[in-house]
Tab-separated table of C-alpha atoms in Angstrom:
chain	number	residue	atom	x	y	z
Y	10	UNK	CA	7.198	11.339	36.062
Y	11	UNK	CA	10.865	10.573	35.414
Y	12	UNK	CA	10.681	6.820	36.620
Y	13	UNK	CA	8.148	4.960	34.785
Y	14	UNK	CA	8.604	3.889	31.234
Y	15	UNK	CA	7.525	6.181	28.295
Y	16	UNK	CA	5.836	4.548	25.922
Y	17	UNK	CA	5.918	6.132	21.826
Y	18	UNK	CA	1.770	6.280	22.098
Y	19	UNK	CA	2.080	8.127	25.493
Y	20	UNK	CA	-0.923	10.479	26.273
Y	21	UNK	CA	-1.016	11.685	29.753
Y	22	UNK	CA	-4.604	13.813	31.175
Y	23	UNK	CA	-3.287	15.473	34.127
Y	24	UNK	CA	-4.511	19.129	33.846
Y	25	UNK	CA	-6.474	18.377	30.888
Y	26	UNK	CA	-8.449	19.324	28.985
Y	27	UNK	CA	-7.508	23.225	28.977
Y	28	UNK	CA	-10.346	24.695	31.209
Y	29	UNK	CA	-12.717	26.619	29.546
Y	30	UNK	CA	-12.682	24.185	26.794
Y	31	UNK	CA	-11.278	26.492	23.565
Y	32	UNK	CA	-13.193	24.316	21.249
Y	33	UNK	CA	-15.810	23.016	23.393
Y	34	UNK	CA	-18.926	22.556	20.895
Y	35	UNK	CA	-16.515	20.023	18.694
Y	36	UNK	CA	-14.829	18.464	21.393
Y	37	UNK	CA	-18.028	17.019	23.620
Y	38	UNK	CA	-19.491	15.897	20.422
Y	39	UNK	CA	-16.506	13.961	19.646
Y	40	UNK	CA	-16.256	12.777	22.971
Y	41	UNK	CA	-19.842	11.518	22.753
Y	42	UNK	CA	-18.752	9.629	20.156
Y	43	UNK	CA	-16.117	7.691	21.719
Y	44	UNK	CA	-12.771	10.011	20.691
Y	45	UNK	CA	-9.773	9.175	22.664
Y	46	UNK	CA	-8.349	12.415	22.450
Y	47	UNK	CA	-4.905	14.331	22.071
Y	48	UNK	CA	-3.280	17.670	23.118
Y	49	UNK	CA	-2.258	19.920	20.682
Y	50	UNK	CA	-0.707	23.097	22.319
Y	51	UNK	CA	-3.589	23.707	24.545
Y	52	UNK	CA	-6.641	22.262	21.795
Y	53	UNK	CA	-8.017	18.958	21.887
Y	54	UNK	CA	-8.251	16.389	18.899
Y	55	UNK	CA	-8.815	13.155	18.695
Y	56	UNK	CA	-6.354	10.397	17.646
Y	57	UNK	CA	-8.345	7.721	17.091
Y	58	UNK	CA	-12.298	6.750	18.063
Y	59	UNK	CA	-13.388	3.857	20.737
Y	60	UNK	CA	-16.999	3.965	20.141
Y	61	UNK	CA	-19.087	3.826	23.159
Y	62	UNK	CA	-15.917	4.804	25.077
Y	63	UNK	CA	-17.287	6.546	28.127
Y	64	UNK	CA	-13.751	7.464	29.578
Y	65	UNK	CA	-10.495	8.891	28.081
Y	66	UNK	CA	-7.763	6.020	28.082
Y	67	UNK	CA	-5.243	7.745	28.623
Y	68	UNK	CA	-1.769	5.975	29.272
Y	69	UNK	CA	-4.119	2.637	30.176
Y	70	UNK	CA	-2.813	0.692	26.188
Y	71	UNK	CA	0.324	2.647	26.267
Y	72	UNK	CA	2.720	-0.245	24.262
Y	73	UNK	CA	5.804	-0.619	22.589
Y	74	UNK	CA	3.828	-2.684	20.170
Y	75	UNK	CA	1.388	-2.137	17.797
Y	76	UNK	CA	-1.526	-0.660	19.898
Y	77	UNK	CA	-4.397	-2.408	21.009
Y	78	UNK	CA	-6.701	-0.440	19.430
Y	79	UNK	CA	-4.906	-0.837	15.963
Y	80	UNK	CA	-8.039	-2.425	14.564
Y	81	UNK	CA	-10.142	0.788	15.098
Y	82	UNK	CA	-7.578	2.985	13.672
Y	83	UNK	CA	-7.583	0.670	10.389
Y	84	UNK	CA	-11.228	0.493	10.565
Y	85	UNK	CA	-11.141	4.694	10.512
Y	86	UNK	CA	-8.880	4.620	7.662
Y	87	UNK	CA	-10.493	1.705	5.503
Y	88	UNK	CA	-14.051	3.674	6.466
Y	89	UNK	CA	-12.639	6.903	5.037
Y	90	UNK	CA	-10.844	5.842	2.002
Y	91	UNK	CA	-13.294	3.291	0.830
Y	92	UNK	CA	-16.005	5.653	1.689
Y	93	UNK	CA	-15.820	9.166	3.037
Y	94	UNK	CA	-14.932	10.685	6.770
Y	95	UNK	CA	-14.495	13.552	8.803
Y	96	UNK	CA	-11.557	14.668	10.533
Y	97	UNK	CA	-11.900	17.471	13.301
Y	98	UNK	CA	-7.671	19.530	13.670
Y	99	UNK	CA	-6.657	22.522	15.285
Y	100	UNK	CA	-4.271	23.948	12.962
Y	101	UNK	CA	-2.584	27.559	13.832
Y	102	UNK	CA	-3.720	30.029	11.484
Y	103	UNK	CA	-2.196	33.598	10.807
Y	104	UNK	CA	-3.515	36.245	8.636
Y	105	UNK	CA	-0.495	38.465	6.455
Y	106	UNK	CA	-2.146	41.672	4.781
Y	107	UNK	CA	-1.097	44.954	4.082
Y	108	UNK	CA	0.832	46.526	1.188
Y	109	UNK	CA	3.982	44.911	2.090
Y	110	UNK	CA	2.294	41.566	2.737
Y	111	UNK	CA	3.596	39.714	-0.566
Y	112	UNK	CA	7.087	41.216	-0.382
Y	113	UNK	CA	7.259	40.462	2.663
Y	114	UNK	CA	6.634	36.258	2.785
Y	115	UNK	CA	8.019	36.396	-0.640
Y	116	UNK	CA	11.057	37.250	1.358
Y	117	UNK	CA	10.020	34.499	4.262
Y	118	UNK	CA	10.069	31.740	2.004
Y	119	UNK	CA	11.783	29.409	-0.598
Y	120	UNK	CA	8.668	28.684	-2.721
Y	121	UNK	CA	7.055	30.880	-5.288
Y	122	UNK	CA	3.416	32.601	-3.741
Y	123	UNK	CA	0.754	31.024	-4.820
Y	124	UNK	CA	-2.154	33.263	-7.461
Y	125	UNK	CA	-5.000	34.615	-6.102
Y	126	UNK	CA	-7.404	32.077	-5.234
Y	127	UNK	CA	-4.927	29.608	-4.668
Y	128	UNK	CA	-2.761	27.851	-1.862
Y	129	UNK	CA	0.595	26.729	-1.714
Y	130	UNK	CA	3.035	24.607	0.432
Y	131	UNK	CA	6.499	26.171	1.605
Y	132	UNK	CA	8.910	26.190	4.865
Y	133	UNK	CA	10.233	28.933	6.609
Y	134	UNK	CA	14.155	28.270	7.051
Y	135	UNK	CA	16.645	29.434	9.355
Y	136	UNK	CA	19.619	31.630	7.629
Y	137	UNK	CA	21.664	27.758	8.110
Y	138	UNK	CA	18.576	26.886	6.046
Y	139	UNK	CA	17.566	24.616	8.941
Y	140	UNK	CA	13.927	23.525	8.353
Y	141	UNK	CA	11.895	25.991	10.934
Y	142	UNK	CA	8.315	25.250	9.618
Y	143	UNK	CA	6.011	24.024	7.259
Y	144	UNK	CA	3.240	25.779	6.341
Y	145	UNK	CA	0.299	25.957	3.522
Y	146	UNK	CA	0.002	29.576	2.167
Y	147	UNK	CA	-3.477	30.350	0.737
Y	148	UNK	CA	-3.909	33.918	-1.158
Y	149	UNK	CA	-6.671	35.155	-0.684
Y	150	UNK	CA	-5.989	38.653	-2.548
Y	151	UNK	CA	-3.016	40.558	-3.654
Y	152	UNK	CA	-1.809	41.751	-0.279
Y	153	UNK	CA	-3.861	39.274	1.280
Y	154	UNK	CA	-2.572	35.443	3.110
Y	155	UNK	CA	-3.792	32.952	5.617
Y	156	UNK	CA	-1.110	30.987	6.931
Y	157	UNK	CA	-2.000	27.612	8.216
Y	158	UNK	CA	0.946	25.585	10.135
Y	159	UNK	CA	0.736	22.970	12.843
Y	160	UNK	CA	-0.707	23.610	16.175
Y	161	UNK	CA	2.213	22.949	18.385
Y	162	UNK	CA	3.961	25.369	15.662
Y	163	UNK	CA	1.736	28.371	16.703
Y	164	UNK	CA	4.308	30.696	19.186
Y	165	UNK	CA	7.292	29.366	17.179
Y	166	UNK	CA	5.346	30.720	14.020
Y	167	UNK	CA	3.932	33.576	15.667
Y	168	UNK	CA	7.174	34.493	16.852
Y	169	UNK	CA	8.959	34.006	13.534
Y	170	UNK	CA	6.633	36.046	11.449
Y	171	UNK	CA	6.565	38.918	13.991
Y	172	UNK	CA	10.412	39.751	14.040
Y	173	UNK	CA	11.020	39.311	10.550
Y	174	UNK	CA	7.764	41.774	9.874
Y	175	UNK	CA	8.491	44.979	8.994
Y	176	UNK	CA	7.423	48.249	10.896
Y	177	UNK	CA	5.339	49.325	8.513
Y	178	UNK	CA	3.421	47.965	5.215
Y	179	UNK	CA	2.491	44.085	7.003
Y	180	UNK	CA	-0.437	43.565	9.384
Y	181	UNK	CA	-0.159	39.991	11.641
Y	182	UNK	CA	-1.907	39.045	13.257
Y	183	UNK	CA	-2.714	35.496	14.771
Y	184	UNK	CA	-5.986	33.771	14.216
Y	185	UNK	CA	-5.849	30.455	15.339
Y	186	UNK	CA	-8.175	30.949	18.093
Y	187	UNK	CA	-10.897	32.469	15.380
Y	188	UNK	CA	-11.390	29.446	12.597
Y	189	UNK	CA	-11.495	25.509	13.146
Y	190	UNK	CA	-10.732	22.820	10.810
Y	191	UNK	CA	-12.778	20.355	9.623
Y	192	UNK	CA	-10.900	17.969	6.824
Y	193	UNK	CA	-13.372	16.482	4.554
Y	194	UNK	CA	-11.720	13.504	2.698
Y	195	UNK	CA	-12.405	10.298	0.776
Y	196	UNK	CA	-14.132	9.203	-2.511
Y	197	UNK	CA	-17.809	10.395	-1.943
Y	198	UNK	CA	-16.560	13.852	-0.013
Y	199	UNK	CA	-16.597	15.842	-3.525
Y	200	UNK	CA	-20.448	14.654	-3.838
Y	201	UNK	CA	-21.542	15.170	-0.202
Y	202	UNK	CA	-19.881	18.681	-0.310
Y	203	UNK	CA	-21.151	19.704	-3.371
Y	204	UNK	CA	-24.819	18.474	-2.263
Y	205	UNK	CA	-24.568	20.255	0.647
Y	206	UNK	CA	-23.587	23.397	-1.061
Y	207	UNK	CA	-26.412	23.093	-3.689
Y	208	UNK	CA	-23.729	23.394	-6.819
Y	209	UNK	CA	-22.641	19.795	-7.641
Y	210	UNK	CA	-20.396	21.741	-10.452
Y	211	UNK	CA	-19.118	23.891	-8.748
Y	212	UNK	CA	-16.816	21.111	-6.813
Y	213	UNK	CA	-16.133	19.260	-9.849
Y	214	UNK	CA	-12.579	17.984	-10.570
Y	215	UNK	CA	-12.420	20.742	-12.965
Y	216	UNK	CA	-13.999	23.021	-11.156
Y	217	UNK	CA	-12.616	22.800	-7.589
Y	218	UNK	CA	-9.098	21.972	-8.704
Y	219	UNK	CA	-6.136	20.836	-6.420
Y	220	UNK	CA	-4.193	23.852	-4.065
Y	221	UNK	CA	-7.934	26.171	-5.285
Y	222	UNK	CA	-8.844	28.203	-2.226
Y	223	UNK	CA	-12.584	29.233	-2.492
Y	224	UNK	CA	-15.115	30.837	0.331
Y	225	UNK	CA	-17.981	28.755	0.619
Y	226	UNK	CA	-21.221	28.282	2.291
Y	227	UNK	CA	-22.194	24.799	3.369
Y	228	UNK	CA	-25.535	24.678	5.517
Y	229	UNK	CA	-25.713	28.307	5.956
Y	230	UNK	CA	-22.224	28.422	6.858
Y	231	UNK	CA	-19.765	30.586	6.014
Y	232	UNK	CA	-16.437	28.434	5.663
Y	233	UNK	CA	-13.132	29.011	3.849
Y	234	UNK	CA	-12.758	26.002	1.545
Y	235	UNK	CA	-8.836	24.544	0.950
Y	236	UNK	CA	-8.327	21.933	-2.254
Y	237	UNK	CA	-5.606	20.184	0.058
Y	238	UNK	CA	-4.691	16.823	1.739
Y	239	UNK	CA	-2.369	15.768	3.867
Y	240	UNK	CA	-3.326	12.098	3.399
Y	241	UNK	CA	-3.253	12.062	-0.157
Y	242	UNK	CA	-6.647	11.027	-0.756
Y	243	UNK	CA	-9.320	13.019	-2.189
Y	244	UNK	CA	-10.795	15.617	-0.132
Y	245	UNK	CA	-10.532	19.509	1.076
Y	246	UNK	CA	-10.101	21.443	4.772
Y	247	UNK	CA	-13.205	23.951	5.327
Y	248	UNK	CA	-12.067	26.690	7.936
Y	249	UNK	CA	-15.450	28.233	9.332
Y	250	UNK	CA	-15.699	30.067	12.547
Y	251	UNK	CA	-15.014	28.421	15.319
Y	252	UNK	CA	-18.043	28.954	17.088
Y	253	UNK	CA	-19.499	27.041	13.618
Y	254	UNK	CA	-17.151	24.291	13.601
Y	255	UNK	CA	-20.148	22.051	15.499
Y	256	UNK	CA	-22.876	22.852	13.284
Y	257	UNK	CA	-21.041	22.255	10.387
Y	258	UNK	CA	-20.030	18.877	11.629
Y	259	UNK	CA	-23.800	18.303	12.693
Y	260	UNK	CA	-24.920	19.590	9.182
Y	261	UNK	CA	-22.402	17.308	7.176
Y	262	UNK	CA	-23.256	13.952	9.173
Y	263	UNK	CA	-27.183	15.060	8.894
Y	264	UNK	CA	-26.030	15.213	4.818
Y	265	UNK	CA	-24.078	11.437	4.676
Y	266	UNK	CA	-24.550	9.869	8.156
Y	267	UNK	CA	-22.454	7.135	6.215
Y	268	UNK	CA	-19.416	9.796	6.586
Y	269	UNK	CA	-17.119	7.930	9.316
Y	270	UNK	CA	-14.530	9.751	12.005
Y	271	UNK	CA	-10.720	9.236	11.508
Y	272	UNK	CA	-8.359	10.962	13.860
Y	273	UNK	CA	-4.782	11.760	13.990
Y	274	UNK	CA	-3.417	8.478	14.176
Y	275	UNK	CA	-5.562	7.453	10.772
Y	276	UNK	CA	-4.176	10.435	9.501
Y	277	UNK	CA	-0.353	9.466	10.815
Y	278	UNK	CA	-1.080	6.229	9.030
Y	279	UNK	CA	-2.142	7.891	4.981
Y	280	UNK	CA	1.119	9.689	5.636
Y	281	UNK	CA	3.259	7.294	6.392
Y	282	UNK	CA	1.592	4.767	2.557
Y	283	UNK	CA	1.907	8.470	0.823
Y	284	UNK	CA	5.560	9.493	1.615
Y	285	UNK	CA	4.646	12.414	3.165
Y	286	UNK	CA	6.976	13.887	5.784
Y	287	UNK	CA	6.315	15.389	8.793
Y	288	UNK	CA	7.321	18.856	10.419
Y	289	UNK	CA	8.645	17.973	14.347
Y	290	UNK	CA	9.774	14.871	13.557
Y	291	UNK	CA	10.963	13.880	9.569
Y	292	UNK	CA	11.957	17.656	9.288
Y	293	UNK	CA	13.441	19.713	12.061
Y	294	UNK	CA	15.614	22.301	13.219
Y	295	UNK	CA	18.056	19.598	12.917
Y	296	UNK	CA	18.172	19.408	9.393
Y	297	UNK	CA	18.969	21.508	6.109
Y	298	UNK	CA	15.882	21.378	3.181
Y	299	UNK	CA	18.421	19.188	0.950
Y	300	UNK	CA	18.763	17.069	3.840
Y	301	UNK	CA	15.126	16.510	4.271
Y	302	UNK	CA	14.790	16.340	0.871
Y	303	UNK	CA	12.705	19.022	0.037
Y	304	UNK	CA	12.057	19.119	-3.865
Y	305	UNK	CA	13.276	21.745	-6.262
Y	306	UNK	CA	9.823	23.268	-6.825
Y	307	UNK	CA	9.191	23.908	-3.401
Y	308	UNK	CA	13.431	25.588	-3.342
Y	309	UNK	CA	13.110	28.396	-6.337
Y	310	UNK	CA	16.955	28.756	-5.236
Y	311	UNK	CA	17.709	29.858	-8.825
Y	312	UNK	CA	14.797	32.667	-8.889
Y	313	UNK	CA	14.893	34.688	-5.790
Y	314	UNK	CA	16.142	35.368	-2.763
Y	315	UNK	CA	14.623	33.943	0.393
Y	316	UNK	CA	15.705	33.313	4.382
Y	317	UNK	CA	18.420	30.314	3.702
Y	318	UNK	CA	19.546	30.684	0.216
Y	319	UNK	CA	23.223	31.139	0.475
Y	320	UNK	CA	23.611	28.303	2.847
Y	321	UNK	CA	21.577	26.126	0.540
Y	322	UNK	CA	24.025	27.047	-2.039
Y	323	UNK	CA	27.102	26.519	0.222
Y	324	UNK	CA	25.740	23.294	1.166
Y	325	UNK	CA	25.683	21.749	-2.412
Y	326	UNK	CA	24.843	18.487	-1.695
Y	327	UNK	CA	23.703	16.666	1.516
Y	328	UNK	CA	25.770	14.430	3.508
Y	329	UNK	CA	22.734	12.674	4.596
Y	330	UNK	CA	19.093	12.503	3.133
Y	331	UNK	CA	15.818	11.481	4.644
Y	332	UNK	CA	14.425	8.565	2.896
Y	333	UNK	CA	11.103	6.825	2.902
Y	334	UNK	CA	11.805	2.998	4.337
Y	335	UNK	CA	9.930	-0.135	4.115
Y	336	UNK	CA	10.007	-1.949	7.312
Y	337	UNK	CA	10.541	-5.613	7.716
Y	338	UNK	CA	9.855	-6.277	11.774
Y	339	UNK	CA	7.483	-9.311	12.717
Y	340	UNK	CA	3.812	-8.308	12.854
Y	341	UNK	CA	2.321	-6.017	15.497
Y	342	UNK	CA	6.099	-4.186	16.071
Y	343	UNK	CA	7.118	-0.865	14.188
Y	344	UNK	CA	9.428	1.887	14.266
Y	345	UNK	CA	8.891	4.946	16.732
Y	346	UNK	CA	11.731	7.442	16.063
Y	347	UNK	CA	15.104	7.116	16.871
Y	348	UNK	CA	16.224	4.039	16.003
Y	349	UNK	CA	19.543	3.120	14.783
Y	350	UNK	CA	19.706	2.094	11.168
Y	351	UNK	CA	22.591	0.094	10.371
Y	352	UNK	CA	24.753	-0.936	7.105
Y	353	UNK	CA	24.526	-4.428	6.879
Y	354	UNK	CA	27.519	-5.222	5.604
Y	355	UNK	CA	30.366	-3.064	7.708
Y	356	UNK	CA	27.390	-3.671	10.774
Y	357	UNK	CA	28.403	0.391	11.291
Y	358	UNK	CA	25.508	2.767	12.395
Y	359	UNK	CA	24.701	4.875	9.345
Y	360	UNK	CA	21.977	6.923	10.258
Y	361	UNK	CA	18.799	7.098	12.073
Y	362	UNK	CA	14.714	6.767	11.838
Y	363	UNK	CA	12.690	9.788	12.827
Y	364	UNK	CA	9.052	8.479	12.424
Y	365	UNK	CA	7.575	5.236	12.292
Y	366	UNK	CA	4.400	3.323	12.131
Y	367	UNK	CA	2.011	1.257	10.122
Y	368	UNK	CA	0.220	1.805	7.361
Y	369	UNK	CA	-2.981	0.078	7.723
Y	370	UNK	CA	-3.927	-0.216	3.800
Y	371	UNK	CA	-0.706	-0.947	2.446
Y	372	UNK	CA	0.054	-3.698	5.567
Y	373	UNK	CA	2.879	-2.379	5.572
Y	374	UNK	CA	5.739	-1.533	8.488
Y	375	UNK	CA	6.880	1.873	7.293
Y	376	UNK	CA	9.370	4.630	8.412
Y	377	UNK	CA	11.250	7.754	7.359
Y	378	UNK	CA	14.683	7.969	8.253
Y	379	UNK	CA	18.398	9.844	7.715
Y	380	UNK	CA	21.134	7.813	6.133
Y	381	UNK	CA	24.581	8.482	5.055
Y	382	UNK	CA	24.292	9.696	1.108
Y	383	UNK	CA	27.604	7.659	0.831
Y	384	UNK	CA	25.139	4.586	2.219
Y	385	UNK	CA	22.190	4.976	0.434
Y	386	UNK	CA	22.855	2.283	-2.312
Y	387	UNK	CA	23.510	-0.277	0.989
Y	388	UNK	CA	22.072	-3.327	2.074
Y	389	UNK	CA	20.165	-1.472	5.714
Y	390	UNK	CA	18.885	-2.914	9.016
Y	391	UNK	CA	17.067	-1.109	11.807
Y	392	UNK	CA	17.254	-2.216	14.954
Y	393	UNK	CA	14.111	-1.873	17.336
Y	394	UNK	CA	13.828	-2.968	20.928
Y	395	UNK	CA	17.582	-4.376	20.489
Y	396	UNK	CA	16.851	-6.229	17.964
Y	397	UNK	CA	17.927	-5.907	14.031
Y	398	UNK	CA	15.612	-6.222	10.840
Y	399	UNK	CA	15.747	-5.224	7.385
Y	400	UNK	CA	14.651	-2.205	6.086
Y	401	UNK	CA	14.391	-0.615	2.153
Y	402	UNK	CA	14.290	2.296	0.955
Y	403	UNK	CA	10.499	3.184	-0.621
Y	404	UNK	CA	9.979	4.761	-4.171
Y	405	UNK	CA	7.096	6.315	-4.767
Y	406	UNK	CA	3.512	5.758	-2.467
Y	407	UNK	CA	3.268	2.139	-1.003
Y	408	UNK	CA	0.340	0.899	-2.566
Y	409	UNK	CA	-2.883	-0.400	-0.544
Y	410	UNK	CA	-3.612	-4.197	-0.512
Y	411	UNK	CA	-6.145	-6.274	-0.827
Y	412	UNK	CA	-8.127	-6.840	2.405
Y	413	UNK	CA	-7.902	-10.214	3.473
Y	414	UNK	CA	-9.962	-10.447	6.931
Y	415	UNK	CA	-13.564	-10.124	5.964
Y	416	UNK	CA	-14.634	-6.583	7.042
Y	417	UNK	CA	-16.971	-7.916	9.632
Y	418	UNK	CA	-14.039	-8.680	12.106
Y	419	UNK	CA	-12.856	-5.285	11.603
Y	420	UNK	CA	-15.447	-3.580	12.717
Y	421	UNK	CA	-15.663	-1.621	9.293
Y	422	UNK	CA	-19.003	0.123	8.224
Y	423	UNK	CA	-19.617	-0.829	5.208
Y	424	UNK	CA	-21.578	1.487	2.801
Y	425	UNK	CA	-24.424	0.693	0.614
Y	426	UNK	CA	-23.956	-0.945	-2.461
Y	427	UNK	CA	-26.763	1.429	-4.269
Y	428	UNK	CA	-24.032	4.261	-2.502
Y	429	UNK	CA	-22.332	6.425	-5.425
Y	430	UNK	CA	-19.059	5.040	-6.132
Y	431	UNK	CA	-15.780	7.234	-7.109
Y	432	UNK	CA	-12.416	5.845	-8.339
Y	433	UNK	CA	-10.545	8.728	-8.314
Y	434	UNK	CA	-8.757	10.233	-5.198
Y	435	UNK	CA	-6.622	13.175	-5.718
């Protein structure tokens, strides 16, 4: 184990999957389907789909280059944003209620609490205000909140919540094993959803507006419906049972068989074109929220008090600050994490990348990264696999390109042209 080389796409099966299968109805459908699958503290998911894959691949394309399977991955994300997909994740989920419940993750974290009926993003900091988590709140009445976070953030989570509860007032309890996810995203998922519901309205961009929390039914399932996106394209997360997390898939490809899969590494990919960082690896334990950049709306520093205030205010302003980076190695080669980003001009080390990849629409190599604050106006290299190369630092959402391989090389499904077209994604 500790003598062969360790590649950034490593995936090893020994032991797996977790026997009995915790979400077995979703995973041998995906599997059926060709998904090369991931473990996610103890659930399965797939990262990316090899259709008529009869075999898990394992460590067999493990690469410091650009995968070999890149071209399915950009098929999955071309396929969902020019069209519509589904994406199976097994986020941790917690339920807060009780008549201390708002008080008490008022108290948690640095963000207002979202209305009733509505959802909110937030962090739970150490008291160095060290990022500890990132999770979406959704309010589902007064004293009532489900917590979703990551799923290798579930004990850490679990753990935090339960000994900052107090003994009486709060109820916690953990719920992750009790609801699946199943994120619904691109242009046409607003239509499909609201056919399948039977009240086109009622999903309407007025309607069913951005961070809205509403329980649904789709198909004769009960689901809890989140207006969210973590790849910045149009689309929501339904939470049903888990036990319903298979027919609901079933009942949404019966609906739009035209609806493609996308799998973590898609989703790694939106990310990446979006600027949006990641908990584990942009933001850690290593780093302060005005390190990592976290905006003033999500830091109400100046209207309550929360778990890291004072040292955000003894902190001031950050020595370092994650930026979004633009990535100029040859083709086929990107960033992993933990690569040294030099100044160009005094050729000292200056900071560090933390994530890395490519983003498949924008054709673009792309990274996040801490740099000096004193270095941010610099000319910066990066240097991967001992070797240096330019990098800038992104403003804003890199911007998809035109494809220029026709779509047949790609693999791409392409849907009808008589298909219902939508321009708008968010």
């Amino acid at each position: 184990m500790n003598n062969h080389a360790h590649f950034p796409n490593e995936n090893l099966l020994a032991g797996r999957p977790v026997e009995p299968v915790p979400n077995a109805g979703i995973y041998e459908i995906l599997r059926d389907q060709g998904g090369q699958f991931g473990f996610h503290n103890g659930w399965e998911s797939a990262n990316y789909f090899d259709p008529g894959a009869t075999e898990q691949h394992g460590n067999a394309l493990g690469s410091f280059q650009r995968p070999a399977y890149q071209d399915k991955i950009e098929a999955e994300c071309r396929g969902m944003a020019d069209f519509g997909g589904i994406c199976y994740w097994p986020f941790a989920k917690f339920s807060v209620t009780g008549p201390g419940a708002a008080a008490f993750l008022d108290g948690l974290v640095p963000n207002r609490l979202p209305q009733v009926g509505r959802c909110a993003l937030s962090y739970f900091l150490t008291p160095a205000s060290k990022v500890s988590s990132e999770v979406m709140i959704v309010r589902r009445g007064e004293e009532d909140f489900y917590v979703v976070s990551y799923p290798e953030q579930e004990l850490f989570d679990w753990r935090w919540l339960s000994m900052r509860k107090p003994l009486e007032g709060v109820d916690l309890r953990n719920v992750t094993a009790d609801f699946g996810t199943l994120m619904v995203s691109g242009p046409q998922s607003r239509r499909v959803l609201g056919q399948l519901a039977g009240d086109e309205a009622a999903w309407s961009k007025d309607s069913f507006k951005f961070y809205q929390h509403r329980d649904v039914v789709l198909a004769g399932i009960p689901c809890r419906a989140l207006r969210v996106s973590f790849t910045g394209e149009l689309g929501w997360e339904l939470h049903p049972a888990t036990e319903d997390v298979a027919p609901l898939y079933r009942a949404l490809k019966a609906a739009e068989p035209r609806l493609n899969d996308w799998g973590g590494f898609a989703m790694g990919s939106f990310r990446l074109e979006k600027g949006f960082k990641a908990f584990g690896s942009d933001m850690t334990r290593d780093h302060t929220a005005l390190e990592a950049g976290i905006e003033s709306k999500f830091l109400r520093v100046d209207e309550k008090d929360f778990v890291g205030r004072d040292a955000i205010v003894a902190e001031g302003t950050a020595k370092r600050r994650l930026v979004h980076l633009g990535v100029g190695t040859p083709d086929g080669q990107d960033c992993a994490g933990n690569e040294p980003i030099f100044d160009s001009g005094t050729g000292k080390v200056v900071g560090f990348t933390t994530s890395g990849g490519y983003g498949y629409l924008a054709q673009q190599s792309i990274a996040f990264g801490y740099v000096a604050t004193a270095s941010l106006e610099s000319a910066l290299e990066v240097e991967v696999l001992g070797v240096r190369y330019p990098v800038f630092i992104q403003k804003g959402a890199f911007k998809p390109k035109p494809l220029e391989a026709p779509v047949e090389t790609l693999g791409l499904h392409v849907p009808s042209l008589d298909a219902p077209q939508a321009t708008v994604r968010l």
